[in-house]
Structure formats: structure tokens, C-alpha cells
Amino acid sequence: MRIEDIKQVTVAGAGSMGHQIGMLFALGGYQTVIQDVNEEALNKAQEALAFQMDKWVKKGKISESEKDASFSRLTFTTSLKEAVLHADFVVEAVVEKLDVKRQVFAEVDKFAPPHTIIATNSSTIVSSLIADETERPDKVCNMHFFFPPLVMDCVEVVKGEHTSDETAQITMDLCEKINRTAVLINKEISGFIANRILGALSKEAVNLYEEGYADFEDIDLICTKALKHPIGPFALMDLSGIDVAYLVNQQRYAETGDPEDKPARCIEEKVEAGTLGRKTGKGWYDYAKA
């Protein structure tokens, strides 16, 4: 298979990542299906994309006709079977839980054509932990977009030992088609490149906070002022979702068994309280005041 053979792309999961990933493919000229088992999630996704694209039109990033053409290529469904039946490429973007991802891959493998490539957008889970749920491990890889996908110009394409060169190349080419810079990672490692570096920074920031060296606002201030980071680690957790950080740490701990990889207590408390960041209106910062 070649990049020219990719006509339809399906994104499984319409959450904060999935619906924007789907829009990227629609903007790139692909017939695109966004699937989610939750009808409400699909409705929210459509509303969010309509709002975002209207903003792009007003800013002159795209024309009204380009916006209309993109939405004409975009469909939404709750049926995974219907979504992948004619897909050439599938991106899984469901919750960051290994058992859920494995279940989705097994279902996609059952219904998708034999030539279909299945990529996971996981931010930390390597595809070799999922590929054995399919009869096509050579067509499985990681395709990690960064949040928010409509803004962030980078995709980590991770090639496991099971991934064919053809699959990796098509995935890289597909990134170019949707105007995203792809970086090929030739060996699997949990968390890949960006999140391992970011994770080390966040882990140290949380440790300094829990040990009482500085409040989280001041740690963020130091990172933005002294290190020239565009956003501090705590504000970034709020942006991405504190529950995402929690699930990533849980998965890392499940893989390593190292107590150092467990979620920090302050992170657990935020998740237990349901204060997950911007999406809930409160996390480390209170967004209801904004």
C-alpha cells in the first residue's frame, strides 16, 4: 500500500484529542469518520469544531468555502463497525487505559479491511502492548499527536519491532498530507520522547511542591520567566487534563513496578475531587474566575 491508497480515515474517540485529529484529516482532504460510543460526546465534538473553524475563518486561516468543504468530508457515528468498514487508516484516540485500547483494536481488526493500518494516539503506551489483539501486527504503530492537535505541529510516529517499514512510512507520509511535522522513533519506549522529557520536568515540579519548597504558582512562574517555557508544568497539567497525567503514571507503574512511577498524592487528590483542569473549570488553577 502507498499513501495514495489512503482515501478514508477513521478516528475512534471524539474526546479532546480525537475530534481535533479528525478535523485535521478532513482539512487535509480525507473522507473522515469520527466515532464514539457516546452520542453526547459526538454532539460536543461537532459543536466544538464548528466554533473552532468559525474562529479560523474570522482570523483568515481558512476560507468559508474551505471550512464548508472540510465539514462535507466529515461524518460522525456511534457505530465502530460502520466507522471502520471502509477505512484505510484508523487512529485510536480513546481513554489512556490499556484494556480499553486493546478492546478497541480487537473490534477494529474484526471489521476493518485487511489492508487497513491501525495507529494508536496513546501518549505513553507502546503499540506492542496492543498489536497482538489484531491479525495484522505489521500494520500497527503509534501516531502520537500533541494537545491541542489543531495547534501543535508535531507527531511522534513510533515503530515497534512488529511494525512494517511500509506502515511507518505511510504514517509519516500521512502526517505530511495533513500539514504536520512527523518524527520517526525507531525503537519503542514508554512515553516516547517528548513526554519522557516533560514527565521528568513535571515529576520534579510536583516533588518540589509536595516537599514545600515553593507553591505551584511560583514554580510555574520560574519555569516561564527563568526557563522561558511558554507554560508552567502545573498550568500544562490543567490544559492537558490532570486525569491524563494520573492515568499515564498508573500505566508506567503497571509496566515498571517502580513505586517512583506511581501518581503523586497531590495528583490523586485532584482526580478524586474531580478537579481535572480546564475541562472541569478547576484544577491547579480556578478557571471559573477567568
mmCIF file of C-alpha atoms in Angstrom:
data_model
loop_
_atom_site.group_PDB
_atom_site.id
_atom_site.type_symbol
_atom_site.label_atom_id
_atom_site.label_comp_id
_atom_site.label_asym_id
_atom_site.label_seq_id
_atom_site.Cartn_x
_atom_site.Cartn_y
_atom_site.Cartn_z
ATOM 1 C CA MET A 1 0.000 0.000 0.000
ATOM 2 C CA ARG A 2 1.047 3.599 -0.702
ATOM 3 C CA ILE A 3 -0.035 6.948 0.685
ATOM 4 C CA GLU A 4 -2.107 7.468 -2.477
ATOM 5 C CA ASP A 5 -4.232 4.495 -1.434
ATOM 6 C CA ILE A 6 -5.439 6.246 1.724
ATOM 7 C CA LYS A 7 -8.898 7.628 0.951
ATOM 8 C CA GLN A 8 -10.857 7.301 4.198
ATOM 9 C CA VAL A 9 -9.581 7.855 7.726
ATOM 10 C CA THR A 10 -11.471 6.916 10.885
ATOM 11 C CA VAL A 11 -10.795 8.303 14.351
ATOM 12 C CA ALA A 12 -12.099 6.177 17.231
ATOM 13 C CA GLY A 13 -12.837 8.500 20.138
ATOM 14 C CA ALA A 14 -14.326 12.005 19.951
ATOM 15 C CA GLY A 15 -12.751 13.460 23.085
ATOM 16 C CA SER A 16 -10.412 16.430 23.428
ATOM 17 C CA MET A 17 -7.844 14.771 21.138
ATOM 18 C CA GLY A 18 -9.968 12.679 18.796
ATOM 19 C CA HIS A 19 -12.308 15.294 17.352
ATOM 20 C CA GLN A 20 -9.424 17.652 16.558
ATOM 21 C CA ILE A 21 -7.406 14.848 14.967
ATOM 22 C CA GLY A 22 -10.418 14.053 12.825
ATOM 23 C CA MET A 23 -10.691 17.684 11.761
ATOM 24 C CA LEU A 24 -7.044 17.685 10.690
ATOM 25 C CA PHE A 25 -7.729 14.806 8.307
ATOM 26 C CA ALA A 26 -10.872 16.477 6.954
ATOM 27 C CA LEU A 27 -8.935 19.711 6.401
ATOM 28 C CA GLY A 28 -6.273 17.612 4.654
ATOM 29 C CA GLY A 29 -8.803 16.399 2.101
ATOM 30 C CA TYR A 30 -9.659 12.970 3.504
ATOM 31 C CA GLN A 31 -13.097 11.493 3.940
ATOM 32 C CA THR A 32 -13.123 11.267 7.711
ATOM 33 C CA VAL A 33 -15.299 9.443 10.232
ATOM 34 C CA ILE A 34 -15.232 10.333 13.932
ATOM 35 C CA GLN A 35 -16.650 7.553 16.096
ATOM 36 C CA ASP A 36 -17.577 7.493 19.763
ATOM 37 C CA VAL A 37 -19.901 5.225 21.724
ATOM 38 C CA ASN A 38 -21.243 8.308 23.499
ATOM 39 C CA GLU A 39 -23.732 10.311 21.439
ATOM 40 C CA GLU A 40 -23.255 13.345 23.694
ATOM 41 C CA ALA A 41 -19.510 13.280 23.063
ATOM 42 C CA LEU A 42 -20.169 13.354 19.317
ATOM 43 C CA ASN A 43 -22.546 16.304 19.690
ATOM 44 C CA LYS A 44 -19.998 18.214 21.759
ATOM 45 C CA ALA A 45 -17.319 17.402 19.191
ATOM 46 C CA GLN A 46 -19.413 18.832 16.357
ATOM 47 C CA GLU A 47 -20.176 21.987 18.335
ATOM 48 C CA ALA A 48 -16.528 22.466 19.302
ATOM 49 C CA LEU A 49 -15.307 22.017 15.726
ATOM 50 C CA ALA A 50 -17.931 24.376 14.320
ATOM 51 C CA PHE A 51 -16.878 27.010 16.863
ATOM 52 C CA GLN A 52 -13.157 26.485 16.180
ATOM 53 C CA MET A 53 -13.482 26.584 12.398
ATOM 54 C CA ASP A 54 -15.636 29.733 12.548
ATOM 55 C CA LYS A 55 -12.803 31.343 14.511
ATOM 56 C CA TRP A 56 -10.325 30.228 11.861
ATOM 57 C CA VAL A 57 -12.469 31.791 9.139
ATOM 58 C CA LYS A 58 -12.670 35.086 11.052
ATOM 59 C CA LYS A 59 -8.893 35.064 11.523
ATOM 60 C CA GLY A 60 -8.325 34.342 7.827
ATOM 61 C CA LYS A 61 -6.655 30.968 8.446
ATOM 62 C CA ILE A 62 -9.134 29.267 6.115
ATOM 63 C CA SER A 63 -11.879 30.491 3.803
ATOM 64 C CA GLU A 64 -15.592 29.888 4.287
ATOM 65 C CA SER A 65 -15.562 27.529 1.306
ATOM 66 C CA GLU A 66 -12.621 25.561 2.746
ATOM 67 C CA LYS A 67 -14.477 25.240 6.038
ATOM 68 C CA ASP A 68 -17.630 24.014 4.285
ATOM 69 C CA ALA A 69 -15.657 21.554 2.161
ATOM 70 C CA SER A 70 -13.940 20.137 5.251
ATOM 71 C CA PHE A 71 -17.226 19.585 7.076
ATOM 72 C CA SER A 72 -18.665 17.928 3.969
ATOM 73 C CA ARG A 73 -15.902 15.319 4.289
ATOM 74 C CA LEU A 74 -16.636 14.734 7.992
ATOM 75 C CA THR A 75 -19.168 12.284 9.407
ATOM 76 C CA PHE A 76 -19.961 11.151 12.958
ATOM 77 C CA THR A 77 -21.232 7.803 14.219
ATOM 78 C CA THR A 78 -21.599 5.750 17.393
ATOM 79 C CA SER A 79 -21.015 2.505 15.468
ATOM 80 C CA LEU A 80 -17.388 1.366 15.378
ATOM 81 C CA LYS A 81 -18.244 -1.285 12.778
ATOM 82 C CA GLU A 82 -19.792 1.326 10.496
ATOM 83 C CA ALA A 83 -16.876 3.689 11.085
ATOM 84 C CA VAL A 84 -14.112 1.289 10.056
ATOM 85 C CA LEU A 85 -15.855 -0.858 7.438
ATOM 86 C CA HIS A 86 -14.327 1.157 4.571
ATOM 87 C CA ALA A 87 -11.426 2.794 6.415
ATOM 88 C CA ASP A 88 -7.911 2.719 5.005
ATOM 89 C CA PHE A 89 -6.361 4.184 8.138
ATOM 90 C CA VAL A 90 -7.680 4.188 11.712
ATOM 91 C CA VAL A 91 -6.456 6.337 14.600
ATOM 92 C CA GLU A 92 -7.496 5.135 18.047
ATOM 93 C CA ALA A 93 -7.911 8.070 20.461
ATOM 94 C CA VAL A 94 -9.835 6.608 23.387
ATOM 95 C CA VAL A 95 -9.086 6.868 27.109
ATOM 96 C CA GLU A 96 -5.497 6.165 28.197
ATOM 97 C CA LYS A 97 -6.245 2.695 29.580
ATOM 98 C CA LEU A 98 -4.545 -0.347 28.086
ATOM 99 C CA ASP A 99 -7.507 -2.721 28.441
ATOM 100 C CA VAL A 100 -9.848 -0.275 26.691
ATOM 101 C CA LYS A 101 -7.396 0.287 23.852
ATOM 102 C CA ARG A 102 -6.890 -3.462 23.388
ATOM 103 C CA GLN A 103 -10.645 -3.952 23.154
ATOM 104 C CA VAL A 104 -10.973 -1.208 20.548
ATOM 105 C CA PHE A 105 -8.123 -2.648 18.469
ATOM 106 C CA ALA A 106 -9.699 -6.113 18.560
ATOM 107 C CA GLU A 107 -13.012 -4.701 17.288
ATOM 108 C CA VAL A 108 -11.362 -2.584 14.597
ATOM 109 C CA ASP A 109 -9.364 -5.597 13.416
ATOM 110 C CA LYS A 110 -12.570 -7.608 13.134
ATOM 111 C CA PHE A 111 -14.411 -5.099 10.949
ATOM 112 C CA ALA A 112 -11.770 -3.138 9.015
ATOM 113 C CA PRO A 113 -10.466 -4.269 5.600
ATOM 114 C CA PRO A 114 -7.274 -6.391 5.664
ATOM 115 C CA HIS A 115 -5.146 -3.538 4.272
ATOM 116 C CA THR A 116 -6.168 -1.027 6.969
ATOM 117 C CA ILE A 117 -3.450 0.449 9.173
ATOM 118 C CA ILE A 118 -4.401 0.906 12.840
ATOM 119 C CA ALA A 119 -2.498 3.538 14.836
ATOM 120 C CA THR A 120 -2.851 4.460 18.496
ATOM 121 C CA ASN A 121 -2.649 8.078 19.621
ATOM 122 C CA SER A 122 -1.580 6.948 23.092
ATOM 123 C CA SER A 123 0.731 9.423 24.812
ATOM 124 C CA THR A 124 2.668 6.714 26.619
ATOM 125 C CA ILE A 125 1.538 3.136 25.776
ATOM 126 C CA VAL A 126 3.663 1.435 23.136
ATOM 127 C CA SER A 127 1.771 -0.348 20.365
ATOM 128 C CA SER A 128 3.448 -3.713 21.017
ATOM 129 C CA LEU A 129 1.204 -3.950 24.101
ATOM 130 C CA ILE A 130 -1.822 -3.741 21.794
ATOM 131 C CA ALA A 131 -0.800 -5.220 18.413
ATOM 132 C CA ASP A 132 -1.365 -8.847 19.469
ATOM 133 C CA GLU A 133 -5.100 -8.138 19.673
ATOM 134 C CA THR A 134 -5.046 -7.987 15.869
ATOM 135 C CA GLU A 135 -4.277 -10.304 12.969
ATOM 136 C CA ARG A 136 -2.188 -7.506 11.426
ATOM 137 C CA PRO A 137 0.562 -6.520 13.887
ATOM 138 C CA ASP A 138 2.704 -5.333 10.975
ATOM 139 C CA LYS A 139 0.050 -2.667 10.317
ATOM 140 C CA VAL A 140 0.029 -1.327 13.901
ATOM 141 C CA CYS A 141 2.038 1.639 15.201
ATOM 142 C CA ASN A 142 1.914 4.699 17.438
ATOM 143 C CA MET A 143 0.841 8.029 15.957
ATOM 144 C CA HIS A 144 1.065 10.431 18.867
ATOM 145 C CA PHE A 145 -0.441 13.868 18.299
ATOM 146 C CA PHE A 146 0.069 16.614 20.867
ATOM 147 C CA PHE A 147 -2.649 18.630 22.549
ATOM 148 C CA PRO A 148 -4.320 20.529 21.033
ATOM 149 C CA PRO A 149 -3.827 18.767 17.663
ATOM 150 C CA LEU A 150 -5.223 21.664 15.617
ATOM 151 C CA VAL A 151 -2.453 23.871 17.030
ATOM 152 C CA MET A 152 0.528 21.649 17.774
ATOM 153 C CA ASP A 153 2.736 20.914 14.763
ATOM 154 C CA CYS A 154 4.358 17.629 15.800
ATOM 155 C CA VAL A 155 3.514 13.929 15.646
ATOM 156 C CA GLU A 156 5.635 11.132 17.118
ATOM 157 C CA VAL A 157 5.441 8.043 14.892
ATOM 158 C CA VAL A 158 6.770 5.084 16.862
ATOM 159 C CA LYS A 159 7.852 1.930 15.054
ATOM 160 C CA GLY A 160 7.792 -1.247 17.114
ATOM 161 C CA GLU A 161 9.535 -4.473 16.125
ATOM 162 C CA HIS A 162 6.164 -5.688 14.806
ATOM 163 C CA THR A 163 5.612 -2.576 12.650
ATOM 164 C CA SER A 164 6.495 -2.889 8.974
ATOM 165 C CA ASP A 165 8.600 -0.268 7.216
ATOM 166 C CA GLU A 166 5.658 0.317 4.873
ATOM 167 C CA THR A 167 3.301 1.084 7.772
ATOM 168 C CA ALA A 168 5.765 3.503 9.341
ATOM 169 C CA GLN A 169 6.394 5.275 6.020
ATOM 170 C CA ILE A 170 2.699 5.634 5.170
ATOM 171 C CA THR A 171 2.036 7.053 8.635
ATOM 172 C CA MET A 172 4.863 9.550 8.183
ATOM 173 C CA ASP A 173 3.552 10.486 4.736
ATOM 174 C CA LEU A 174 0.050 10.901 6.100
ATOM 175 C CA CYS A 175 1.345 13.436 8.638
ATOM 176 C CA GLU A 176 2.830 15.445 5.781
ATOM 177 C CA LYS A 177 -0.504 15.345 3.941
ATOM 178 C CA ILE A 178 -2.257 16.944 6.922
ATOM 179 C CA ASN A 179 0.493 19.532 7.347
ATOM 180 C CA ARG A 180 2.071 18.094 10.481
ATOM 181 C CA THR A 181 5.755 17.559 11.199
ATOM 182 C CA ALA A 182 6.341 13.866 11.876
ATOM 183 C CA VAL A 183 9.308 12.434 13.742
ATOM 184 C CA LEU A 184 10.055 8.726 13.411
ATOM 185 C CA ILE A 185 11.089 6.947 16.602
ATOM 186 C CA ASN A 186 12.766 3.692 15.621
ATOM 187 C CA LYS A 187 12.543 1.881 18.969
ATOM 188 C CA GLU A 188 9.694 1.644 21.433
ATOM 189 C CA ILE A 189 9.966 3.232 24.855
ATOM 190 C CA SER A 190 7.110 4.064 27.207
ATOM 191 C CA GLY A 191 6.240 7.760 26.942
ATOM 192 C CA PHE A 192 8.275 8.153 23.745
ATOM 193 C CA ILE A 193 10.474 11.275 23.575
ATOM 194 C CA ALA A 194 8.547 14.448 24.401
ATOM 195 C CA ASN A 195 6.567 13.023 27.307
ATOM 196 C CA ARG A 196 9.609 11.388 28.892
ATOM 197 C CA ILE A 197 11.359 14.757 28.929
ATOM 198 C CA LEU A 198 8.192 16.559 30.003
ATOM 199 C CA GLY A 199 7.438 13.858 32.567
ATOM 200 C CA ALA A 200 10.826 14.323 34.206
ATOM 201 C CA LEU A 201 10.175 18.061 34.486
ATOM 202 C CA SER A 202 6.634 17.586 35.842
ATOM 203 C CA LYS A 203 7.768 14.931 38.315
ATOM 204 C CA GLU A 204 10.406 17.250 39.750
ATOM 205 C CA ALA A 205 7.970 20.177 39.842
ATOM 206 C CA VAL A 206 5.396 18.106 41.766
ATOM 207 C CA ASN A 207 8.075 16.825 44.134
ATOM 208 C CA LEU A 208 9.271 20.367 44.889
ATOM 209 C CA TYR A 209 5.668 21.400 45.525
ATOM 210 C CA GLU A 210 4.887 18.438 47.799
ATOM 211 C CA GLU A 211 8.098 18.982 49.759
ATOM 212 C CA GLY A 212 7.026 22.567 50.400
ATOM 213 C CA TYR A 213 9.877 24.340 48.621
ATOM 214 C CA ALA A 214 7.505 26.582 46.662
ATOM 215 C CA ASP A 215 3.837 26.905 45.796
ATOM 216 C CA PHE A 216 2.720 25.648 42.386
ATOM 217 C CA GLU A 217 2.119 29.194 41.070
ATOM 218 C CA ASP A 218 5.686 30.161 41.866
ATOM 219 C CA ILE A 219 7.093 27.001 40.270
ATOM 220 C CA ASP A 220 5.136 27.826 37.114
ATOM 221 C CA LEU A 221 6.389 31.421 37.286
ATOM 222 C CA ILE A 222 10.022 30.299 37.495
ATOM 223 C CA CYS A 223 9.570 27.957 34.515
ATOM 224 C CA THR A 224 8.019 30.689 32.362
ATOM 225 C CA LYS A 225 10.287 33.549 33.436
ATOM 226 C CA ALA A 226 13.651 31.898 34.091
ATOM 227 C CA LEU A 227 13.436 28.951 31.685
ATOM 228 C CA LYS A 228 11.302 30.735 29.065
ATOM 229 C CA HIS A 229 8.805 27.887 28.889
ATOM 230 C CA PRO A 230 5.547 29.034 27.258
ATOM 231 C CA ILE A 231 3.549 27.497 30.099
ATOM 232 C CA GLY A 232 4.429 26.118 33.532
ATOM 233 C CA PRO A 233 4.126 22.396 34.412
ATOM 234 C CA PHE A 234 1.062 22.831 36.624
ATOM 235 C CA ALA A 235 -0.754 25.033 34.103
ATOM 236 C CA LEU A 236 0.125 22.456 31.435
ATOM 237 C CA MET A 237 -1.401 19.673 33.539
ATOM 238 C CA ASP A 238 -4.590 21.742 33.717
ATOM 239 C CA LEU A 239 -4.547 22.216 29.961
ATOM 240 C CA SER A 240 -3.999 18.537 29.118
ATOM 241 C CA GLY A 241 -6.149 17.180 31.957
ATOM 242 C CA ILE A 242 -4.889 16.113 35.373
ATOM 243 C CA ASP A 243 -6.619 12.760 34.881
ATOM 244 C CA VAL A 244 -4.453 12.165 31.824
ATOM 245 C CA ALA A 245 -1.292 12.657 33.910
ATOM 246 C CA TYR A 246 -2.749 10.306 36.521
ATOM 247 C CA LEU A 247 -3.510 7.556 34.003
ATOM 248 C CA VAL A 248 -0.071 7.903 32.404
ATOM 249 C CA ASN A 249 1.602 7.444 35.791
ATOM 250 C CA GLN A 250 -0.636 4.476 36.577
ATOM 251 C CA GLN A 251 0.291 2.819 33.286
ATOM 252 C CA ARG A 252 4.003 3.485 33.814
ATOM 253 C CA TYR A 253 3.815 1.961 37.298
ATOM 254 C CA ALA A 254 1.971 -1.086 35.907
ATOM 255 C CA GLU A 255 4.825 -1.584 33.441
ATOM 256 C CA THR A 256 7.774 -0.960 35.767
ATOM 257 C CA GLY A 257 6.531 -1.836 39.258
ATOM 258 C CA ASP A 258 8.688 1.046 40.494
ATOM 259 C CA PRO A 259 6.938 2.974 43.328
ATOM 260 C CA GLU A 260 8.624 6.125 41.971
ATOM 261 C CA ASP A 261 6.353 5.858 38.933
ATOM 262 C CA LYS A 262 3.125 5.922 40.949
ATOM 263 C CA PRO A 263 0.941 9.043 40.646
ATOM 264 C CA ALA A 264 1.861 11.673 43.235
ATOM 265 C CA ARG A 265 -0.555 12.078 46.139
ATOM 266 C CA CYS A 266 -1.481 15.637 45.127
ATOM 267 C CA ILE A 267 -2.416 14.350 41.669
ATOM 268 C CA GLU A 268 -4.546 11.577 43.170
ATOM 269 C CA GLU A 269 -6.353 14.142 45.308
ATOM 270 C CA LYS A 270 -7.228 16.259 42.272
ATOM 271 C CA VAL A 271 -8.604 13.212 40.436
ATOM 272 C CA GLU A 272 -10.602 12.072 43.474
ATOM 273 C CA ALA A 273 -12.081 15.566 43.793
ATOM 274 C CA GLY A 274 -12.914 15.713 40.077
ATOM 275 C CA THR A 275 -10.939 18.946 39.631
ATOM 276 C CA LEU A 276 -9.180 17.925 36.443
ATOM 277 C CA GLY A 277 -8.152 21.272 34.974
ATOM 278 C CA ARG A 278 -9.657 23.477 32.311
ATOM 279 C CA LYS A 279 -12.224 20.901 31.206
ATOM 280 C CA THR A 280 -13.841 20.895 34.663
ATOM 281 C CA GLY A 281 -13.351 24.601 35.349
ATOM 282 C CA LYS A 282 -10.863 23.984 38.137
ATOM 283 C CA GLY A 283 -7.606 22.124 38.589
ATOM 284 C CA TRP A 284 -4.458 23.682 39.968
ATOM 285 C CA TYR A 285 -5.987 26.986 38.890
ATOM 286 C CA ASP A 286 -9.597 28.176 39.115
ATOM 287 C CA TYR A 287 -10.912 28.912 35.617
ATOM 288 C CA ALA A 288 -14.370 29.947 36.803
ATOM 289 C CA LYS A 289 -12.757 33.271 37.751
ATOM 290 C CA ALA A 290 -11.465 33.843 34.225
#
